[in-house]
Coordinates of C-alpha atoms and ligand atoms in Angstrom, one line a residue:
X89 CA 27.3 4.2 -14.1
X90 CA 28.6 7.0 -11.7
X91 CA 25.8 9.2 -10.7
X92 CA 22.8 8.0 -11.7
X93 CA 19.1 9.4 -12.4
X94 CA 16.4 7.5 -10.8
X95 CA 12.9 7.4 -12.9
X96 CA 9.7 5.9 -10.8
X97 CA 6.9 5.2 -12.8
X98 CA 3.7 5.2 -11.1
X99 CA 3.8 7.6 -8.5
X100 CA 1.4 5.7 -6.3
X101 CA 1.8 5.4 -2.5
X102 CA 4.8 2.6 -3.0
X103 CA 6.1 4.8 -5.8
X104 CA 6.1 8.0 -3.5
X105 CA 7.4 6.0 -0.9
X106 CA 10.2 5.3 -3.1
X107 CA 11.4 8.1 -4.8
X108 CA 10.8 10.4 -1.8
X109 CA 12.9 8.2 0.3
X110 CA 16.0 8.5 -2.5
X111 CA 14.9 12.2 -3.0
X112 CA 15.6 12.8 0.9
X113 CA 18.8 11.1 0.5
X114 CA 20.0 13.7 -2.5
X115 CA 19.0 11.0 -5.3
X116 CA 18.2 12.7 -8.5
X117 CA 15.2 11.2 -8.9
X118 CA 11.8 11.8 -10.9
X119 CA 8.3 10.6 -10.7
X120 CA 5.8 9.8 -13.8
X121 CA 2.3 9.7 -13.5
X122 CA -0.5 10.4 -14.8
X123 CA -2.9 11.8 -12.2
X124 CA -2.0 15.6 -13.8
X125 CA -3.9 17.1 -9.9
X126 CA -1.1 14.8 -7.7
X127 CA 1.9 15.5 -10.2
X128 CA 1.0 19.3 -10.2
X129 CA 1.0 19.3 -6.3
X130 CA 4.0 17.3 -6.0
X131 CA 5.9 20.1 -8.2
X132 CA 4.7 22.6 -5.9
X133 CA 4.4 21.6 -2.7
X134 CA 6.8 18.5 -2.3
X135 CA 5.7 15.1 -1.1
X136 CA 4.1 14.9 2.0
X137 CA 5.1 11.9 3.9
X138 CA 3.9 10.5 7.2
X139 CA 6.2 8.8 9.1
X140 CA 4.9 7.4 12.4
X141 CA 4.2 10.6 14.3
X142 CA 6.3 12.8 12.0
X143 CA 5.3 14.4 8.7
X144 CA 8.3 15.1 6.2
X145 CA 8.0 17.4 3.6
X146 CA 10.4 16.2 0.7
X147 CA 10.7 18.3 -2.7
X148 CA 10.3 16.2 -5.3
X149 CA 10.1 16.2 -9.5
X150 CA 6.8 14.5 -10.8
X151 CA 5.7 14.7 -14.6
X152 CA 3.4 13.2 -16.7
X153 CA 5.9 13.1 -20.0
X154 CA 7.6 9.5 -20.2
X155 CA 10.5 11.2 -22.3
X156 CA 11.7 13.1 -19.5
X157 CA 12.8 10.0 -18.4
X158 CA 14.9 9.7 -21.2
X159 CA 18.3 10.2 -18.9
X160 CA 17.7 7.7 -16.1
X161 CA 19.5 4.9 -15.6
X162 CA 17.9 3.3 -12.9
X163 CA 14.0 3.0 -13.8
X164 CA 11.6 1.8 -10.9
X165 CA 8.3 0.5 -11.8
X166 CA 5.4 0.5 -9.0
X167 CA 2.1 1.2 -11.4
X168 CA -0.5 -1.9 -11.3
X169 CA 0.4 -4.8 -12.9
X170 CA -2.1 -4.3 -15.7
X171 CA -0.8 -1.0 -16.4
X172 CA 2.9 -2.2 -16.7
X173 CA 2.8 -2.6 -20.8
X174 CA 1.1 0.6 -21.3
X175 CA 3.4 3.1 -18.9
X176 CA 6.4 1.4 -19.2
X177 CA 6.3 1.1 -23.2
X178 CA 6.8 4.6 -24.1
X179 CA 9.2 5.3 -20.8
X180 CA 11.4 2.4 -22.8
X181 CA 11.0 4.2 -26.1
X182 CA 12.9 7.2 -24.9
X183 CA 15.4 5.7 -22.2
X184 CA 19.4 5.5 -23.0
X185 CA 20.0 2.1 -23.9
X186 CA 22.0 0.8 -20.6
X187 CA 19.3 2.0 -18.7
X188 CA 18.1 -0.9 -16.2
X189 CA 14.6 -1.4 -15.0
X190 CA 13.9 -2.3 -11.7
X191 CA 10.4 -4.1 -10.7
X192 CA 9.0 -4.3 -7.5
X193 CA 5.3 -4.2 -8.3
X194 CA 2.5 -6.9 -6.6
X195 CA 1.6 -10.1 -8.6
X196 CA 2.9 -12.3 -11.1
X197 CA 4.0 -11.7 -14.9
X198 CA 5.6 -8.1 -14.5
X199 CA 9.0 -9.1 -15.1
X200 CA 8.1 -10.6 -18.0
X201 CA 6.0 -7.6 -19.6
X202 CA 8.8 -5.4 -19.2
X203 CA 11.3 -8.3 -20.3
X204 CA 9.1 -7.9 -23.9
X205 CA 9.9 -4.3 -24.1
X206 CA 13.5 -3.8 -23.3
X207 CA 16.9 -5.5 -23.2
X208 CA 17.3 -9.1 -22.0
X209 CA 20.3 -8.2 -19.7
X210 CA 18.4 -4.8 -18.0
X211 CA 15.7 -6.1 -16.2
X212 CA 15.8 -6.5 -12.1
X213 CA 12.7 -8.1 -10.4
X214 CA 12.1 -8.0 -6.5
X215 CA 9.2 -7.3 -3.9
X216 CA 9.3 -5.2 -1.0
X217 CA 7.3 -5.8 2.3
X218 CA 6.9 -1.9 3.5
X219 CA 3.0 -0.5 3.4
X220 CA 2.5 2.5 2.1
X221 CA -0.5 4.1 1.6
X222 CA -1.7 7.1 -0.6
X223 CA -3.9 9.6 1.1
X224 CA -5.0 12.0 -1.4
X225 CA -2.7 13.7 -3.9
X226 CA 1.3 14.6 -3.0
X227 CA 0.2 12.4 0.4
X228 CA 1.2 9.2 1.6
X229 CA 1.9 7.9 5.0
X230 CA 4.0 4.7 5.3
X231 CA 2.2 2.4 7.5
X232 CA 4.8 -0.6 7.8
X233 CA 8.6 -1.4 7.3
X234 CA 9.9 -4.1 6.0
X235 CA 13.0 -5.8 3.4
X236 CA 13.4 -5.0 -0.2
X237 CA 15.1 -8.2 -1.7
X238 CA 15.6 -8.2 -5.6
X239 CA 17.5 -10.2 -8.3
X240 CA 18.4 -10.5 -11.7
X241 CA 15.6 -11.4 -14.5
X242 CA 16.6 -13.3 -17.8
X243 CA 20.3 -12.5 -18.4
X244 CA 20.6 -9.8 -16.5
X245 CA 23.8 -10.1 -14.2
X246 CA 23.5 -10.5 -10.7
X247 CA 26.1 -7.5 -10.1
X248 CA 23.4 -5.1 -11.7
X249 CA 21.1 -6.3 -8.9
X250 CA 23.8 -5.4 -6.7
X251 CA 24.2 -2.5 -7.7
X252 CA 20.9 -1.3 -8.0
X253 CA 20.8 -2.6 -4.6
X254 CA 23.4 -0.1 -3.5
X255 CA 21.3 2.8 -4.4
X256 CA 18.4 1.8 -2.6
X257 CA 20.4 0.9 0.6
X258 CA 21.7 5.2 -0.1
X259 CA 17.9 5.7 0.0
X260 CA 17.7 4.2 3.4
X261 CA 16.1 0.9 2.6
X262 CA 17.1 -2.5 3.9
X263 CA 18.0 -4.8 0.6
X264 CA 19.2 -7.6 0.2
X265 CA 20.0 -9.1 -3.1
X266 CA 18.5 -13.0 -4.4
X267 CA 20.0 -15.2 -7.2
X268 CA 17.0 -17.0 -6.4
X269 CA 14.4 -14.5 -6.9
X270 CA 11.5 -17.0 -8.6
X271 CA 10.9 -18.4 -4.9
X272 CA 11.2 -15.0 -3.2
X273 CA 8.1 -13.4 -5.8
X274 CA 6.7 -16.5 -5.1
X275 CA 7.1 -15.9 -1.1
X276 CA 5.7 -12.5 -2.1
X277 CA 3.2 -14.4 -3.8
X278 CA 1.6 -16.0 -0.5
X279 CA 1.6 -12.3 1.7
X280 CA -0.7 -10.9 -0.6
X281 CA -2.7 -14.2 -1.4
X282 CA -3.4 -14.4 2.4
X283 CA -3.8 -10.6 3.0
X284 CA -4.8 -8.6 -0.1
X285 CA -8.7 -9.9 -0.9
X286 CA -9.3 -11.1 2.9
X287 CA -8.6 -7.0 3.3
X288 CA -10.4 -5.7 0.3
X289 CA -13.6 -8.0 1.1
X290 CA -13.6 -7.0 4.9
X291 CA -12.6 -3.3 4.9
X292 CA -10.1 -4.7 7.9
X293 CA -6.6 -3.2 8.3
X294 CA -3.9 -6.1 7.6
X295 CA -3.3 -6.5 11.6
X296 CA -7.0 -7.1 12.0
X297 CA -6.4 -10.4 10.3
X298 CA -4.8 -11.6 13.5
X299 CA -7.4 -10.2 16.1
X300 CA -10.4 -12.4 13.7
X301 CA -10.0 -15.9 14.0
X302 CA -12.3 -16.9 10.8
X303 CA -10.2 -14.5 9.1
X304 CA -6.8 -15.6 10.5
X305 CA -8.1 -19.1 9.2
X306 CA -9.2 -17.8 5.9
X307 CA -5.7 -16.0 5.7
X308 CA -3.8 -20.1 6.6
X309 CA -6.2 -21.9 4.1
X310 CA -5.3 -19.5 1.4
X311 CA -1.6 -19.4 1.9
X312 CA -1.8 -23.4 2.2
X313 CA -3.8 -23.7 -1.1
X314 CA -1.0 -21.5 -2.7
X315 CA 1.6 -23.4 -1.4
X316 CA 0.7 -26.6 -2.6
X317 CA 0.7 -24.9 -6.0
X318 CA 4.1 -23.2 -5.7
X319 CA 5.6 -27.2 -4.1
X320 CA 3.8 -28.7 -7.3
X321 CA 5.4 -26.0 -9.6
X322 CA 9.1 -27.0 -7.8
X323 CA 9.4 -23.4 -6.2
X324 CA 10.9 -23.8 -2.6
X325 CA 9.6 -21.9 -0.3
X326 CA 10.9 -20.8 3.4
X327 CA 9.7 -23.8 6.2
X328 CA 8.0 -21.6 8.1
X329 CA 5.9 -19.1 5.2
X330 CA 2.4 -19.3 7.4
X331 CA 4.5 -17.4 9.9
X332 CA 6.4 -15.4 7.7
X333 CA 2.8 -13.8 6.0
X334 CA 1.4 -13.4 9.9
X335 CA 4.4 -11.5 10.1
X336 CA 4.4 -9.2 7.2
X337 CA 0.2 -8.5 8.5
X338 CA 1.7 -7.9 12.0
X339 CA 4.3 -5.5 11.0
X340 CA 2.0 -3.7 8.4
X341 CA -1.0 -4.1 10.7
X342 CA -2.3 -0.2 10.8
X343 CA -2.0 -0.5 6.7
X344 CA -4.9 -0.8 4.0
X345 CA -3.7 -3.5 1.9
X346 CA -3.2 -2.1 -2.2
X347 CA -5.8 -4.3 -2.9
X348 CA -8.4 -2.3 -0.4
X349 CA -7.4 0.8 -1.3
X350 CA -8.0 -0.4 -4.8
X351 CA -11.9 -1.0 -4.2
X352 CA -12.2 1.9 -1.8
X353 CA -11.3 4.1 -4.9
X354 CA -13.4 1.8 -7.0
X355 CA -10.4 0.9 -8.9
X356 CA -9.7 -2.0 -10.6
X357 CA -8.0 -4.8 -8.3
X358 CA -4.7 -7.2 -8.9
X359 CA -6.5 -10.1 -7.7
X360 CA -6.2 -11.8 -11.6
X361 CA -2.7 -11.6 -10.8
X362 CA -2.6 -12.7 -7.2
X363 CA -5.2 -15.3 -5.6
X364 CA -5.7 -15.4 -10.1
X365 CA -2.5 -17.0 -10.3
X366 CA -3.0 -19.4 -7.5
X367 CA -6.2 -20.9 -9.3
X368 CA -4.9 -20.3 -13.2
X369 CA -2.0 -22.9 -11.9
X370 CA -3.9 -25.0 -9.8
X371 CA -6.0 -25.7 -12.4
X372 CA -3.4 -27.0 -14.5
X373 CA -1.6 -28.9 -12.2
X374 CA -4.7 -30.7 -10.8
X375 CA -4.7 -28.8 -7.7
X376 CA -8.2 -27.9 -6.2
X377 CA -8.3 -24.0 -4.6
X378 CA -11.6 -23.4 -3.6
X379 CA -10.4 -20.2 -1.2
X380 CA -8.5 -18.9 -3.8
X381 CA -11.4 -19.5 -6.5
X382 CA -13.8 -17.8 -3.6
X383 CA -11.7 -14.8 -3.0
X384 CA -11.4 -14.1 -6.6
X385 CA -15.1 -14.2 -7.5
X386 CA -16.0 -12.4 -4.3
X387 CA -13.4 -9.9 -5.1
X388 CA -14.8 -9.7 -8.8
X389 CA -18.0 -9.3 -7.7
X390 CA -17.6 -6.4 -6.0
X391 CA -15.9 -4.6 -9.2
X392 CA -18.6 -5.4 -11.2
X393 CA -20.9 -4.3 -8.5
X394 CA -18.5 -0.8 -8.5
X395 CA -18.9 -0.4 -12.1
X396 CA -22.2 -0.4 -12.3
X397 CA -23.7 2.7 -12.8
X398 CA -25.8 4.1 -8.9
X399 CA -29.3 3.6 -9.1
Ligands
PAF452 O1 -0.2 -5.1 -1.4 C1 0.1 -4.7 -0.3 O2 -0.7 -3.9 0.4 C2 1.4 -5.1 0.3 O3 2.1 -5.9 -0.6 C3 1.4 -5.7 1.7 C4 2.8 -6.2 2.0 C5 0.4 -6.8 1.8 C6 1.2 -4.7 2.8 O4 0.0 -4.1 2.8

């Protein structure tokens, strides 16, 4: 495909994180959103990114129009997962036809929803374990590192995944590309089933988890629970996965999960599509999940309480 245009839809902090990273690396890239205040200040001022002590400044093209990403034949998708029908629906209504869409949003059924709207053989699926968090509008800092691992969705080849791989590698990420990618969203599955509501609930950074042993324990309950699941749905899963979401809190540990970020804006949460999933399943398989079932409610709770009008 030569050299191609990279669209990111949702110009969150994992979206920014994205596109500013393939930006920096002379990508031609472009960011839709719909916060008119962030894409304005993106336009004008570039993206500021924090990295560790240092804060880049990368020029950058936002818009709210989906056509204008009409051209792009790599399309990233980072909005929520309940969003995914609505923004990515027009932004396929507009796209060249051998356009491929690559997601690497949180939670379960993404891949899917996009599969509905576009062509069997141009959809990539993958997760990514860097933090990134949004800090008002054209700001993010990225508060953790990690791999990007993606695959092929329906009938989509496994050299597209490689070469969509290649141009996030040219953006500077570490990739590595999965035939077997049902396991690895399901790996991804388990990080933010042990960190995302234990965050949101607690206010506590993802490291914190570790430092708390009734949350630490809370964290290995939850992950067990969802394993049983995943073993019971024939998904294998890496031996040591406790270990593997310790280490995904340790090396994000000064980030706000999404989903506390979520409730500190008092924005709707992914939990139906995360700790959701683990008790949706586990009720049909027979599997009891009370943490799961406790971390959901809690976490609805709270959004209910949120939307509530203040006394
Ligand atoms: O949802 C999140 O915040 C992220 O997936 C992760 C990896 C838990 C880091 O905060």
């Amino acid at each position: 495909m030569g050299c191609v245009k990279i669209g990111v839809v949702g110009a969150g902090a994992m979206g920014c994180l994205f596109g500013g990273w393939l930006a920096r690396a002379g990508l031609e890239v472009i960011l839709l959103d719909v916060w008119s205040e962030h894409v304005r200040i993106l336009n004008e001022k570039g993206l500021e990114l924090q990295e560790g002590d240092e804060l880049l400044n990368i020029p950058v093209r936002a818009t709210e129009a989906p056509e204008e990403l009409g051209d792009c034949g790599l399309v990233l998708v980072f909005v929520k997962s309940y969003y995914t029908r609505e923004a990515v629906e027009p932004v396929a209504a507009n796209l060249r036809s051998d356009a491929v869409f690559l997601t690497l949003q949180n939670g379960m059924g993404n891949a899917e929803e996009i599969q509905r709207l576009w062509r069997e053989d141009g959809v990539l699926v993958g997760t990514t374990a860097h933090g990134s968090t949004l800090l008002g509008p054209g700001r993010v800092r990225h508060a953790g590192r990690g791999e990007t691992l993606l695959g092929p969705w329906a009938r989509t080849r496994l050299e597209t995944a490689y070469w969509a791989g290649d141009i996030l590698a040219r953006g500077g990420f570490s990739v590595r590309v999965r035939d077997d990618i049902l396991g690895v969203l399901w790996e991804k599955l388990l990080v933010n089933v042990g960190i995302n509501a234990l965050t949101a609930l607690t206010g506590m950074r993802n490291g914190q988890i570790l430092e708390d042993p009734d949350a630490e324990a809370l964290l290995e309950e939850a992950v067990l629970e969802a394993r049983s699941v995943a073993e019971a749905l024939g998904i294998s899963l890496r031996e040591d996965i406790l270990a593997h979401v310790k280490g995904v809190a340790k090396r994000t540990a000064q980030n706000r999960s999404s989903m506390l970020q979520d409730l500190m804006r008092g924005r709707r949460t992914e939990i139906d599509v995360i700790n959701g999933v683990v008790v949706r399943e586990g009720r049909r398989l027979g599997i009891s999940t009370p943490v799961n079932a406790t971390l959901s409610r809690l976490v609805h709770i709270v959004q209910t309480l949120q939307s509530l009008p203040p006394n």
